[in-house]
Amino acid sequence: MLDRVEDSPLYPLANPRSIALFGASNRGDSMGTSHLLSLLHLGFEGPLYPIHPTEKQVLGIKAYRDPGELPEVPDLALLVLPTRVVPEVLEACGKSGIRHAIVVSGGFREVGGEGVLLERRLKEIAARYRIRFLGPNCIGVANPHHRLNTTFFQFDGRAGYVGLASQSGSFVTQMFKFLDNMELGFSTAFSVGNEADVDIVDAMEYLGACPRTKVIALYIEGITRGRYFLETARSIVPHKPIVAFYAGGSGAGKRASFSHTGAMAGSDRVYDGAFRQCGIIRASSVTELFDFCWVLATQPRPRGARVIIQTHSGGPGAAAADACDRSGLQIPNLSSETKERLAPFVPPTGSLSNPVDMTYHKDPTHYFEELPRILLEDEGADMLLVYFLLPTQLVEQTLGRMGVPRDRIREETNKFIDEHAKAICALPGAHRKPLVGYTFRDLKERFILRLRSGGIPVFPEPARAARAMRALVEYARACGH
Amino acid sequence: MLDRVEDSPLYPLANPRSIALFGASNRGDSMGTSHLLSLLHLGFEGPLYPIHPTEKQVLGIKAYRDPGELPEVPDLALLVLPTRVVPEVLEACGKSGIRHAIVVSGGFREVGGEGVLLERRLKEIAARYRIRFLGPNCIGVANPHHRLNTTFFQFDGRAGYVGLASQSGSFVTQMFKFLDNMELGFSTAFSVGNEADVDIVDAMEYLGACPRTKVIALYIEGITRGRYFLETARSIVPHKPIVAFYAGGSGAGKRASFSHTGAMAGSDRVYDGAFRQCGIIRASSVTELFDFCWVLATQPRPRGARVIIQTHSGGPGAAAADACDRSGLQIPNLSSETKERLAPFVPPTGSLSNPVDMTYHKDPTHYFEELPRILLEDEGADMLLVYFLLPTQLVEQTLGRMGVPRDRIREETNKFIDEHAKAICALPGAHRKPLVGYTFRDLKERFILRLRSGGIPVFPEPARAARAMRALVEYARACGH
């Protein structure tokens, strides 16, 4: 494990002070132009130097004919060029002193034949000039904390704590919006492409040392430096969870991965074993990859797999119990002390077993305050799974009936919702036990949004919540808890 | 199977011309009042008769002291009353000639002890007056086609084609918004509660005959009339798919179900076998329940399990191939004829194997027209799974660069998107093969929305799409295809 993120060869790639860009032009339909637009859109703060053989300006920015003409040696070169010219341009970069590059262009190893030879040439040139580079056949880096987006996909830049190292560029660009909808964001995301030089292990190592990264997500189609991958992961896991989605395990996934990046995928079992050995949590889908990251980054490590389910409705409670059971979690009985303490808040039509069902209640405050507190204090509970339902409309109606004046209702409703969400958000830290929620309502409702942005993962169904809690248990076990 | 839905004992429960309501008052915090508000909110068109011992009017509607005083015998009585008075009120209903009731009140068999006796009394009274009733401990019926919502949860009423029979009321009310977000809606949804009289089998039978119902969803905690359930399901399945989510199978689910409705749940294996025998497709979560309904109601039956994946990006293609493989679907090679036909549209950096990867393309029209048509015409393909990505913003930028005047861009963008979506939506019908999509973008984006509302299920990740396509294969097999 690296001591300082600045020691990583990827540091100037993810935090460049200045960038030379090859391939942008004043023609709107070139890919290089899209990359430049993305850099401008996120507001990269350092100098940008378009390199163009004929144009004096590109999108209004002074352009240069050759990297040798630049007023300084930029930290990073971004190459979005036709395959055949990439080697000579990389060489020109090397000659002018540039030591870091992102090669976006495709048409190398992944297409076979001459592409293999061209990729070998790239590596020779890079070695000669000691250039470290990402790609080819990648889309580069997004580091919203540095206002850096080298991809062709514009991004409005919620900066977050999920670090991503991906063997697919789409799992960087397509996750911008996907994570935003989960109230999550990237710390830094790397697309490593063909890994001719920098590979996914280097990216993972960087993220392990990056102080803004709370959890590492890996999208893997095939690992080449197996031993170093295992060693590096093993050194990171005790400090920071790693979740991996490996698409190359199945027969079809293997073929697809091969034609995508030319990576040789190994059998599912081999990867399963490797992940388990070094404490990486395996996700079986893209959704799970980020679900797991979410709970791992926000919730404390549980001491065991015993879950108490809190609901005010039987069906959602039964569905959650079923989901926990299928995910290998336990649903313990409540202690008699807990039952006694709960009794004043649970009517006879409810249930004091687990799931705890408060049923229809006139005063929802008990559901958000006394109940979760009492349940988290039960010695037999390692985690709490809560069914959340507090529609704005219902609170408004209730306050209206309670006599709150019409012009104050919206404000009082928001206050009511925000206070309850805040109380819930404080619980996992105070009790040092994970609290996860689920709802079938719209995730953009104020209450759910407040919980989510306050660090409580709320899933749109119990099955996803249960699998995510299972990931918490696996991580705690990997850390020896 | 019923020949006509009007022959079902549930017909007057789901299509009442008039309703007597017990338990609504001018006190805003009573549950009965919430039920009345829901009926009013959805705009029930027949007469509503609140029955109240003292009030002359309830929420401005003329109230009556006793069902005997009503100007007509209403089709339906809705009882939202304290447990102890329910039997005598049901008796009063019977005496006044009412033959259908919904008993919302809880506190019967599900709480044990005296509740069991009270429920028995209800059944005796119902038998004496030949009253058919839903409940107790249920929330009744939502039939948006009839503007009927007897639940306490307000609903804006997208009428749809998913019929639901549920042993949990929450899986009716909480699915209003859930389905709306999927561009789906209920034909009719029944909450059957304790099933003292009408049970889930009656509800399923009704939905089997209901012409507005294209697919039936069941939320099951435990079946009592096992043989009749199997026979009824078997008679419906060849005409209409049935999907079931059974939460009572796991140990924890079983205990939770018992304390919820008092239903005795059987082992998972028993239910698995029963479902398979009669061709019911089993879902393992609430999300899957409606995912499966969606594809089954919109897509033709596939001839086999062979899926072609169409993508323009390697990672999403590999993830989809992996997901299909894990769901037991096949990813066949393309015929050489298909490869030849595709070649003009796929650049050398793309892939002509399966997944077909068109990679970065300047002209997206090929992706939405030629490619899917050619792939659906491949004799070796039973289904097509397409990665969809056409952000409005990108189309606007492209049209802008192509010189479309600024004031026409929005209109032209919408036209472009709508035309492409329309072309895609016509494909499954024309080729008699299922077409399912996935995206990582926002499901509310115009293109995705147009596809979804045009009958193409688009899922927010490939794993859900693959499992749903697997359900299509299972259903086709159950029908002997």
PDB file of N, CA and C in Angstrom, chain A residues 99 131 135 146 194 249 275 311 323 372 374 390 457 474:
ATOM      1  N   ARG A  99       5.503  13.613 -19.336  1.00  0.00           N
ATOM      2  CA  ARG A  99       5.748  12.318 -18.715  1.00  0.00           C
ATOM      3  C   ARG A  99       4.471  11.540 -18.345  1.00  0.00           C
ATOM      4  N   ILE A 131       7.419   7.665 -19.945  1.00  0.00           N
ATOM      5  CA  ILE A 131       6.051   8.186 -19.880  1.00  0.00           C
ATOM      6  C   ILE A 131       5.169   7.128 -19.223  1.00  0.00           C
ATOM      7  N   GLY A 135      -4.505   3.657 -20.936  1.00  0.00           N
ATOM      8  CA  GLY A 135      -5.035   3.287 -22.233  1.00  0.00           C
ATOM      9  C   GLY A 135      -4.074   2.372 -22.957  1.00  0.00           C
ATOM     10  N   HIS A 146     -11.073  17.756  -8.384  1.00  0.00           N
ATOM     11  CA  HIS A 146     -10.064  18.557  -9.092  1.00  0.00           C
ATOM     12  C   HIS A 146     -10.687  19.227 -10.322  1.00  0.00           C
ATOM     13  N   ASN A 194      -6.923  -0.739 -22.379  1.00  0.00           N
ATOM     14  CA  ASN A 194      -6.126  -1.938 -22.671  1.00  0.00           C
ATOM     15  C   ASN A 194      -4.990  -2.184 -21.679  1.00  0.00           C
ATOM     16  N   GLY A 249     -16.524 -13.875 -15.771  1.00  0.00           N
ATOM     17  CA  GLY A 249     -16.550 -15.235 -15.247  1.00  0.00           C
ATOM     18  C   GLY A 249     -17.377 -16.216 -16.055  1.00  0.00           C
ATOM     19  N   PHE A 275     -10.810 -13.196  -4.688  1.00  0.00           N
ATOM     20  CA  PHE A 275     -11.477 -12.103  -3.972  1.00  0.00           C
ATOM     21  C   PHE A 275     -11.584 -12.446  -2.487  1.00  0.00           C
ATOM     22  N   THR A 311     -40.968  -2.306  11.046  1.00  0.00           N
ATOM     23  CA  THR A 311     -41.947  -1.981  10.014  1.00  0.00           C
ATOM     24  C   THR A 311     -43.226  -1.477  10.669  1.00  0.00           C
ATOM     25  N   ALA A 323     -36.167 -11.714   2.485  1.00  0.00           N
ATOM     26  CA  ALA A 323     -34.967 -11.260   1.770  1.00  0.00           C
ATOM     27  C   ALA A 323     -33.724 -11.441   2.638  1.00  0.00           C
ATOM     28  N   PRO A 372     -36.470   2.824  16.931  1.00  0.00           N
ATOM     29  CA  PRO A 372     -35.115   2.457  16.481  1.00  0.00           C
ATOM     30  C   PRO A 372     -34.098   2.511  17.614  1.00  0.00           C
ATOM     31  N   ILE A 374     -34.591   1.866  20.864  1.00  0.00           N
ATOM     32  CA  ILE A 374     -34.755   0.657  21.690  1.00  0.00           C
ATOM     33  C   ILE A 374     -34.198  -0.568  20.952  1.00  0.00           C
ATOM     34  N   LEU A 390     -42.981   8.078   4.752  1.00  0.00           N
ATOM     35  CA  LEU A 390     -43.475   9.315   5.352  1.00  0.00           C
ATOM     36  C   LEU A 390     -43.697  10.324   4.219  1.00  0.00           C
ATOM     37  N   PRO A 457     -28.402   4.625   3.786  1.00  0.00           N
ATOM     38  CA  PRO A 457     -28.793   4.029   2.510  1.00  0.00           C
ATOM     39  C   PRO A 457     -30.255   3.562   2.587  1.00  0.00           C
ATOM     40  N   GLU A 474     -19.841  -9.462   5.423  1.00  0.00           N
ATOM     41  CA  GLU A 474     -18.657 -10.050   4.783  1.00  0.00           C
ATOM     42  C   GLU A 474     -17.424  -9.169   5.005  1.00  0.00           C
TER      43      GLU A 474
END
